[in-house]
Amino acid sequence: MLTIMRFTFREAFNRKILLVSVIVALVFLALYWTGIFYAVRDIERSQNSILASVIYSQFLLLGLYFGGFIVSFLAILSSAGLISGEVESGAIQAVATKPVSRTGIVLGRFFGQGLFLAFYAAVFFAAIYAVVRTLTGMDLAGSWRAMAVFSLQPVVLLSASLLSSTLTTTIAGGSVVFMLYTLSVIGGFIEQIGWMINNLPLKNAGIISSLIMPVDSLYRKNVHILLKPQADDPLASFQQMGPFGSFAEPSMWMMVYTLAYVAALLMLAVYAFNKKDLG
Amino acid sequence: MNLAVETDELTKIYGDKVGCERICLSVPEGQIFGFLGPNGAGKSTLVKMLVGLVRPTSGSARLLGKPLGSLEARKKIGFLPENFSYHEWMTGRQLLEFHAALYGMSRESRKRRIPLVMDLAGMSAAAGRKVRTYSKGMKQRLGIAVSMLSDPDLLFLDEPTSALDPLGRREVREILLQLKERGKTIFLNSHLLSEVEMICDQVAFIKGGRIIAQGSTVEMQAGSVVVELQVENVSDALMEEIKGISKIIGTGRNTVRAAVGSREEIPRLAEAVVRGGGRLYRLAHEKLSLEEIFVSLLREEDPDC
């Protein structure tokens, strides 16, 4: 398993999608830095501390939200063919005939790719954090916890991609995971609207989408770790955090569920790959 | 006699399609075994079952005395897949390092074996280049190097020379004969019957997923002698006479190729030609080639073939 894990980690650095993701991330961070820089300059001139607390929070969330997008896209596009790509090209035939168990192959792929994605996400989070901290001077508590939760987002998508990769083709699997991710994002928004207007069906729709793909709930958790919204009133929270805020903190059980979700999908991937004919 | 490969009623069914059906093979250690058959006959399916890529529907097999799929057996097996596709972002040397790690080879063993197999496969000069820059033939050579990396006791080669030029094919044949001299067993899937004939000790023919014949090449070729007749005035009656004592392999303008059971039947065949009114100008005999055995077996199974 360790050989496959090391191989997968090295392979990740050789994918073209990584280069594209790094370029997109750099462009994003440059724009992000520029936006915050000029906003801070104007706000400091007006010396409006209330406006500063609202705008700075919203900038932080904007960074985390769209940073999460970039990390998620990388996770889906780089993981969709982890198994299926090898099966389609035939490269798996020389690997799976070696004295390595199929379980070891799947776990090695997961941990190698998971380590790479978590590392990429952590660096991205650190960059967003550094831009916000340097330019606004915001004091953010729980940044290490938030970094860990942010890094878990691509790992959740990886587990779904890996399972789909053992079951179907790269394009079909990647499309399914992308749709699940979209469902999670839209479900997250619906849930927030549900909290804002206190509508139970909308809240439940969001919860169900989080159970199907718990990526958005990780983002919402991060909002609470970093900003600790004070207002009990959702509308006041909306004013504080803007459209990327979170009006209800996902519970600790949701975090446990997310970890169990990853483990369950990984076990299913191992099971499916052990049953699969490779040729 | 120890068996390197032993299968018992090994079967693979894909939905309603037969991949392989009730395959019973025994390959003794230290031999080169040729596995032959037309496209889609089930050759690759059997090899994929033996190396653990495809799960059998039923039946069992043992490789080097170990049950099919055992990791112990895989340590002693080398495999060259038919499509020899490898990770193209690596260099040839890195790829061999990776496969050596998969075998769990020690650092000393890797240092010794990697340059050796690269050299044997004629790939030393390209070892530092990315696999994506290799030609098809170079990739196949790299695949051969990978398959020999752990110095396996049993080597499965699926069409190992399909992308090589005549010189490359000859080199591979020589490598295989050297491996045989060292007591290694080679299971060779190939379309190139002349090649198989040159190096294989035993062969099996498969068609429609079933073994239709197997035995040593010497035995198979000893069973028949091919006679080529140059005859004029060939009539249907004459052809019937010839068929009565031989098996017609092919006919051309004034030529008939027929197989008889032994050299002693050649004079009888000549007499039959003369008796049937044919004018015999030339008669030559030779050993039946593997290709002719193959074609004749296929015709027996399917006369329209």
mmCIF file of N, CA and C in Angstrom, chain B residues 120-208:
data_model
loop_
_atom_site.group_PDB
_atom_site.id
_atom_site.type_symbol
_atom_site.label_atom_id
_atom_site.label_comp_id
_atom_site.label_asym_id
_atom_site.label_seq_id
_atom_site.Cartn_x
_atom_site.Cartn_y
_atom_site.Cartn_z
ATOM 1 N N LEU B 120 19.123 -6.345 -21.136
ATOM 2 C CA LEU B 120 18.590 -7.508 -21.858
ATOM 3 C C LEU B 120 17.522 -7.103 -22.873
ATOM 4 N N ALA B 121 16.688 -6.129 -22.470
ATOM 5 C CA ALA B 121 15.599 -5.706 -23.359
ATOM 6 C C ALA B 121 16.069 -4.656 -24.364
ATOM 7 N N GLY B 122 17.339 -4.292 -24.289
ATOM 8 C CA GLY B 122 17.873 -3.313 -25.240
ATOM 9 C C GLY B 122 17.369 -1.914 -24.972
ATOM 10 N N MET B 123 17.162 -1.582 -23.691
ATOM 11 C CA MET B 123 16.573 -0.287 -23.351
ATOM 12 C C MET B 123 17.499 0.604 -22.519
ATOM 13 N N SER B 124 18.736 0.183 -22.327
ATOM 14 C CA SER B 124 19.637 0.936 -21.443
ATOM 15 C C SER B 124 19.783 2.392 -21.876
ATOM 16 N N ALA B 125 19.906 2.616 -23.175
ATOM 17 C CA ALA B 125 20.140 3.985 -23.661
ATOM 18 C C ALA B 125 18.947 4.893 -23.412
ATOM 19 N N ALA B 126 17.749 4.314 -23.321
ATOM 20 C CA ALA B 126 16.535 5.136 -23.160
ATOM 21 C C ALA B 126 16.014 5.134 -21.724
ATOM 22 N N ALA B 127 16.805 4.579 -20.805
ATOM 23 C CA ALA B 127 16.303 4.416 -19.431
ATOM 24 C C ALA B 127 15.936 5.733 -18.766
ATOM 25 N N GLY B 128 16.618 6.815 -19.129
ATOM 26 C CA GLY B 128 16.365 8.105 -18.485
ATOM 27 C C GLY B 128 15.304 8.936 -19.176
ATOM 28 N N ARG B 129 14.728 8.408 -20.249
ATOM 29 C CA ARG B 129 13.696 9.173 -20.981
ATOM 30 C C ARG B 129 12.309 8.849 -20.490
ATOM 31 N N LYS B 130 11.402 9.831 -20.596
ATOM 32 C CA LYS B 130 10.004 9.605 -20.190
ATOM 33 C C LYS B 130 9.371 8.545 -21.099
ATOM 34 N N VAL B 131 8.533 7.721 -20.515
ATOM 35 C CA VAL B 131 7.897 6.638 -21.285
ATOM 36 C C VAL B 131 7.051 7.213 -22.424
ATOM 37 N N ARG B 132 6.500 8.427 -22.203
ATOM 38 C CA ARG B 132 5.640 8.998 -23.249
ATOM 39 C C ARG B 132 6.410 9.300 -24.539
ATOM 40 N N THR B 133 7.741 9.360 -24.447
ATOM 41 C CA THR B 133 8.533 9.633 -25.660
ATOM 42 C C THR B 133 8.936 8.346 -26.376
ATOM 43 N N TYR B 134 8.580 7.194 -25.804
ATOM 44 C CA TYR B 134 8.998 5.920 -26.402
ATOM 45 C C TYR B 134 8.132 5.574 -27.618
ATOM 46 N N SER B 135 8.726 4.874 -28.562
ATOM 47 C CA SER B 135 7.949 4.332 -29.684
ATOM 48 C C SER B 135 7.208 3.090 -29.176
ATOM 49 N N LYS B 136 6.315 2.573 -30.020
ATOM 50 C CA LYS B 136 5.547 1.386 -29.629
ATOM 51 C C LYS B 136 6.479 0.199 -29.330
ATOM 52 N N GLY B 137 7.461 0.033 -30.194
ATOM 53 C CA GLY B 137 8.417 -1.068 -30.013
ATOM 54 C C GLY B 137 9.194 -0.913 -28.715
ATOM 55 N N MET B 138 9.586 0.337 -28.397
ATOM 56 C CA MET B 138 10.343 0.577 -27.151
ATOM 57 C C MET B 138 9.473 0.288 -25.933
ATOM 58 N N LYS B 139 8.195 0.639 -26.039
ATOM 59 C CA LYS B 139 7.295 0.357 -24.909
ATOM 60 C C LYS B 139 7.178 -1.148 -24.701
ATOM 61 N N GLN B 140 7.147 -1.876 -25.809
ATOM 62 C CA GLN B 140 7.049 -3.333 -25.666
ATOM 63 C C GLN B 140 8.329 -3.902 -25.051
ATOM 64 N N ARG B 141 9.451 -3.349 -25.454
ATOM 65 C CA ARG B 141 10.715 -3.788 -24.848
ATOM 66 C C ARG B 141 10.734 -3.461 -23.359
ATOM 67 N N LEU B 142 10.222 -2.278 -23.024
ATOM 68 C CA LEU B 142 10.156 -1.893 -21.608
ATOM 69 C C LEU B 142 9.268 -2.883 -20.842
ATOM 70 N N GLY B 143 8.143 -3.258 -21.489
ATOM 71 C CA GLY B 143 7.246 -4.236 -20.879
ATOM 72 C C GLY B 143 7.946 -5.566 -20.635
ATOM 73 N N ILE B 144 8.776 -5.957 -21.582
ATOM 74 C CA ILE B 144 9.543 -7.216 -21.426
ATOM 75 C C ILE B 144 10.494 -7.073 -20.236
ATOM 76 N N ALA B 145 11.142 -5.893 -20.136
ATOM 77 C CA ALA B 145 12.050 -5.648 -19.003
ATOM 78 C C ALA B 145 11.281 -5.728 -17.679
ATOM 79 N N VAL B 146 10.093 -5.116 -17.635
ATOM 80 C CA VAL B 146 9.277 -5.142 -16.407
ATOM 81 C C VAL B 146 8.913 -6.584 -16.052
ATOM 82 N N SER B 147 8.549 -7.363 -17.073
ATOM 83 C CA SER B 147 8.109 -8.736 -16.804
ATOM 84 C C SER B 147 9.248 -9.611 -16.270
ATOM 85 N N MET B 148 10.489 -9.265 -16.611
ATOM 86 C CA MET B 148 11.631 -10.093 -16.172
ATOM 87 C C MET B 148 12.264 -9.558 -14.887
ATOM 88 N N LEU B 149 11.747 -8.427 -14.413
ATOM 89 C CA LEU B 149 12.407 -7.675 -13.342
ATOM 90 C C LEU B 149 12.737 -8.496 -12.096
ATOM 91 N N SER B 150 11.765 -9.274 -11.636
ATOM 92 C CA SER B 150 11.972 -9.982 -10.364
ATOM 93 C C SER B 150 12.629 -11.360 -10.563
ATOM 94 N N ASP B 151 13.110 -11.596 -11.764
ATOM 95 C CA ASP B 151 13.668 -12.905 -12.121
ATOM 96 C C ASP B 151 12.633 -14.004 -11.841
ATOM 97 N N PRO B 152 11.430 -13.851 -12.443
ATOM 98 C CA PRO B 152 10.329 -14.755 -12.097
ATOM 99 C C PRO B 152 10.550 -16.184 -12.581
ATOM 100 N N ASP B 153 9.938 -17.120 -11.868
ATOM 101 C CA ASP B 153 10.027 -18.530 -12.279
ATOM 102 C C ASP B 153 9.050 -18.828 -13.400
ATOM 103 N N LEU B 154 7.997 -18.034 -13.460
ATOM 104 C CA LEU B 154 6.956 -18.255 -14.478
ATOM 105 C C LEU B 154 6.638 -16.916 -15.147
ATOM 106 N N LEU B 155 6.734 -16.923 -16.466
ATOM 107 C CA LEU B 155 6.569 -15.683 -17.219
ATOM 108 C C LEU B 155 5.376 -15.843 -18.172
ATOM 109 N N PHE B 156 4.404 -14.924 -18.056
ATOM 110 C CA PHE B 156 3.272 -14.909 -18.988
ATOM 111 C C PHE B 156 3.503 -13.775 -19.986
ATOM 112 N N LEU B 157 3.585 -14.131 -21.249
ATOM 113 C CA LEU B 157 3.830 -13.110 -22.271
ATOM 114 C C LEU B 157 2.682 -13.135 -23.275
ATOM 115 N N ASP B 158 1.948 -12.033 -23.333
ATOM 116 C CA ASP B 158 0.805 -11.964 -24.238
ATOM 117 C C ASP B 158 1.231 -11.177 -25.480
ATOM 118 N N GLU B 159 1.414 -11.858 -26.566
ATOM 119 C CA GLU B 159 1.887 -11.270 -27.825
ATOM 120 C C GLU B 159 3.140 -10.417 -27.593
ATOM 121 N N PRO B 160 4.227 -11.029 -27.166
ATOM 122 C CA PRO B 160 5.392 -10.224 -26.758
ATOM 123 C C PRO B 160 6.165 -9.563 -27.882
ATOM 124 N N THR B 161 5.900 -9.956 -29.123
ATOM 125 C CA THR B 161 6.706 -9.368 -30.213
ATOM 126 C C THR B 161 5.837 -8.644 -31.238
ATOM 127 N N SER B 162 4.597 -8.340 -30.858
ATOM 128 C CA SER B 162 3.662 -7.768 -31.844
ATOM 129 C C SER B 162 4.139 -6.425 -32.396
ATOM 130 N N ALA B 163 4.910 -5.660 -31.603
ATOM 131 C CA ALA B 163 5.334 -4.333 -32.075
ATOM 132 C C ALA B 163 6.803 -4.299 -32.477
ATOM 133 N N LEU B 164 7.437 -5.472 -32.549
ATOM 134 C CA LEU B 164 8.874 -5.485 -32.812
ATOM 135 C C LEU B 164 9.184 -5.825 -34.273
ATOM 136 N N ASP B 165 10.320 -5.329 -34.733
ATOM 137 C CA ASP B 165 10.769 -5.658 -36.092
ATOM 138 C C ASP B 165 11.413 -7.056 -36.061
ATOM 139 N N PRO B 166 11.736 -7.625 -37.223
ATOM 140 C CA PRO B 166 12.275 -9.004 -37.235
ATOM 141 C C PRO B 166 13.492 -9.190 -36.342
ATOM 142 N N LEU B 167 14.351 -8.174 -36.292
ATOM 143 C CA LEU B 167 15.546 -8.276 -35.449
ATOM 144 C C LEU B 167 15.147 -8.325 -33.968
ATOM 145 N N GLY B 168 14.210 -7.471 -33.614
ATOM 146 C CA GLY B 168 13.714 -7.424 -32.228
ATOM 147 C C GLY B 168 13.075 -8.747 -31.847
ATOM 148 N N ARG B 169 12.350 -9.333 -32.782
ATOM 149 C CA ARG B 169 11.697 -10.629 -32.512
ATOM 150 C C ARG B 169 12.735 -11.705 -32.247
ATOM 151 N N ARG B 170 13.776 -11.644 -33.024
ATOM 152 C CA ARG B 170 14.837 -12.633 -32.861
ATOM 153 C C ARG B 170 15.494 -12.473 -31.488
ATOM 154 N N GLU B 171 15.732 -11.213 -31.112
ATOM 155 C CA GLU B 171 16.335 -10.949 -29.796
ATOM 156 C C GLU B 171 15.456 -11.512 -28.684
ATOM 157 N N VAL B 172 14.143 -11.295 -28.817
ATOM 158 C CA VAL B 172 13.223 -11.784 -27.784
ATOM 159 C C VAL B 172 13.242 -13.305 -27.733
ATOM 160 N N ARG B 173 13.275 -13.929 -28.908
ATOM 161 C CA ARG B 173 13.340 -15.401 -28.940
ATOM 162 C C ARG B 173 14.577 -15.897 -28.203
ATOM 163 N N GLU B 174 15.681 -15.193 -28.445
ATOM 164 C CA GLU B 174 16.929 -15.604 -27.781
ATOM 165 C C GLU B 174 16.832 -15.435 -26.270
ATOM 166 N N ILE B 175 16.216 -14.343 -25.848
ATOM 167 C CA ILE B 175 16.046 -14.108 -24.398
ATOM 168 C C ILE B 175 15.209 -15.245 -23.794
ATOM 169 N N LEU B 176 14.135 -15.594 -24.507
ATOM 170 C CA LEU B 176 13.242 -16.639 -23.979
ATOM 171 C C LEU B 176 13.968 -17.985 -23.887
ATOM 172 N N LEU B 177 14.771 -18.277 -24.879
ATOM 173 C CA LEU B 177 15.513 -19.546 -24.841
ATOM 174 C C LEU B 177 16.542 -19.546 -23.701
ATOM 175 N N GLN B 178 17.151 -18.373 -23.463
ATOM 176 C CA GLN B 178 18.101 -18.270 -22.334
ATOM 177 C C GLN B 178 17.372 -18.496 -21.003
ATOM 178 N N LEU B 179 16.179 -17.909 -20.908
ATOM 179 C CA LEU B 179 15.395 -18.075 -19.666
ATOM 180 C C LEU B 179 15.037 -19.543 -19.465
ATOM 181 N N LYS B 180 14.676 -20.193 -20.565
ATOM 182 C CA LYS B 180 14.337 -21.619 -20.481
ATOM 183 C C LYS B 180 15.544 -22.431 -20.004
ATOM 184 N N GLU B 181 16.711 -22.075 -20.523
ATOM 185 C CA GLU B 181 17.931 -22.778 -20.102
ATOM 186 C C GLU B 181 18.156 -22.646 -18.600
ATOM 187 N N ARG B 182 17.696 -21.518 -18.050
ATOM 188 C CA ARG B 182 17.854 -21.291 -16.608
ATOM 189 C C ARG B 182 16.702 -21.910 -15.810
ATOM 190 N N GLY B 183 15.876 -22.693 -16.466
ATOM 191 C CA GLY B 183 14.816 -23.422 -15.766
ATOM 192 C C GLY B 183 13.515 -22.663 -15.604
ATOM 193 N N LYS B 184 13.403 -21.504 -16.263
ATOM 194 C CA LYS B 184 12.169 -20.715 -16.147
ATOM 195 C C LYS B 184 11.086 -21.299 -17.066
ATOM 196 N N THR B 185 9.846 -21.083 -16.662
ATOM 197 C CA THR B 185 8.724 -21.536 -17.488
ATOM 198 C C THR B 185 8.129 -20.316 -18.187
ATOM 199 N N ILE B 186 7.819 -20.483 -19.464
ATOM 200 C CA ILE B 186 7.251 -19.349 -20.210
ATOM 201 C C ILE B 186 5.931 -19.767 -20.846
ATOM 202 N N PHE B 187 4.914 -18.978 -20.559
ATOM 203 C CA PHE B 187 3.587 -19.213 -21.136
ATOM 204 C C PHE B 187 3.396 -18.133 -22.189
ATOM 205 N N LEU B 188 3.395 -18.558 -23.442
ATOM 206 C CA LEU B 188 3.457 -17.601 -24.543
ATOM 207 C C LEU B 188 2.153 -17.596 -25.336
ATOM 208 N N ASN B 189 1.516 -16.432 -25.361
ATOM 209 C CA ASN B 189 0.332 -16.231 -26.201
ATOM 210 C C ASN B 189 0.806 -15.569 -27.466
ATOM 211 N N SER B 190 0.578 -16.178 -28.599
ATOM 212 C CA SER B 190 1.076 -15.507 -29.813
ATOM 213 C C SER B 190 0.274 -15.895 -31.040
ATOM 214 N N HIS B 191 0.235 -14.927 -31.962
ATOM 215 C CA HIS B 191 -0.354 -15.224 -33.261
ATOM 216 C C HIS B 191 0.720 -15.738 -34.214
ATOM 217 N N LEU B 192 1.971 -15.448 -33.862
ATOM 218 C CA LEU B 192 3.066 -15.736 -34.793
ATOM 219 C C LEU B 192 3.478 -17.196 -34.673
ATOM 220 N N LEU B 193 2.816 -18.017 -35.478
ATOM 221 C CA LEU B 193 2.977 -19.463 -35.331
ATOM 222 C C LEU B 193 4.390 -19.944 -35.652
ATOM 223 N N SER B 194 5.019 -19.280 -36.606
ATOM 224 C CA SER B 194 6.384 -19.718 -36.958
ATOM 225 C C SER B 194 7.307 -19.479 -35.763
ATOM 226 N N GLU B 195 7.059 -18.405 -35.068
ATOM 227 C CA GLU B 195 7.858 -18.066 -33.895
ATOM 228 C C GLU B 195 7.654 -19.100 -32.783
ATOM 229 N N VAL B 196 6.381 -19.424 -32.569
ATOM 230 C CA VAL B 196 6.033 -20.413 -31.544
ATOM 231 C C VAL B 196 6.686 -21.753 -31.877
ATOM 232 N N GLU B 197 6.607 -22.084 -33.158
ATOM 233 C CA GLU B 197 7.157 -23.359 -33.618
ATOM 234 C C GLU B 197 8.658 -23.468 -33.329
ATOM 235 N N MET B 198 9.333 -22.304 -33.442
ATOM 236 C CA MET B 198 10.789 -22.310 -33.261
ATOM 237 C C MET B 198 11.194 -22.549 -31.815
ATOM 238 N N ILE B 199 10.387 -22.095 -30.872
ATOM 239 C CA ILE B 199 10.871 -22.144 -29.484
ATOM 240 C C ILE B 199 10.011 -22.954 -28.513
ATOM 241 N N CYS B 200 8.769 -23.273 -28.885
ATOM 242 C CA CYS B 200 7.888 -23.889 -27.882
ATOM 243 C C CYS B 200 8.084 -25.402 -27.774
ATOM 244 N N ASP B 201 8.000 -25.895 -26.547
ATOM 245 C CA ASP B 201 8.061 -27.337 -26.320
ATOM 246 C C ASP B 201 6.668 -27.939 -26.448
ATOM 247 N N GLN B 202 5.696 -27.186 -25.959
ATOM 248 C CA GLN B 202 4.311 -27.678 -25.990
ATOM 249 C C GLN B 202 3.406 -26.582 -26.501
ATOM 250 N N VAL B 203 2.306 -26.983 -27.092
ATOM 251 C CA VAL B 203 1.326 -25.990 -27.550
ATOM 252 C C VAL B 203 -0.082 -26.469 -27.226
ATOM 253 N N ALA B 204 -0.977 -25.504 -27.132
ATOM 254 C CA ALA B 204 -2.411 -25.824 -27.032
ATOM 255 C C ALA B 204 -3.132 -24.886 -27.976
ATOM 256 N N PHE B 205 -4.166 -25.404 -28.626
ATOM 257 C CA PHE B 205 -4.972 -24.587 -29.528
ATOM 258 C C PHE B 205 -6.325 -24.345 -28.875
ATOM 259 N N ILE B 206 -6.762 -23.108 -28.927
ATOM 260 C CA ILE B 206 -8.068 -22.781 -28.353
ATOM 261 C C ILE B 206 -8.940 -22.160 -29.436
ATOM 262 N N LYS B 207 -10.203 -22.521 -29.408
ATOM 263 C CA LYS B 207 -11.153 -21.918 -30.351
ATOM 264 C C LYS B 207 -12.508 -21.848 -29.662
ATOM 265 N N GLY B 208 -13.146 -20.715 -29.782
ATOM 266 C CA GLY B 208 -14.464 -20.547 -29.163
ATOM 267 C C GLY B 208 -14.438 -20.782 -27.661
#
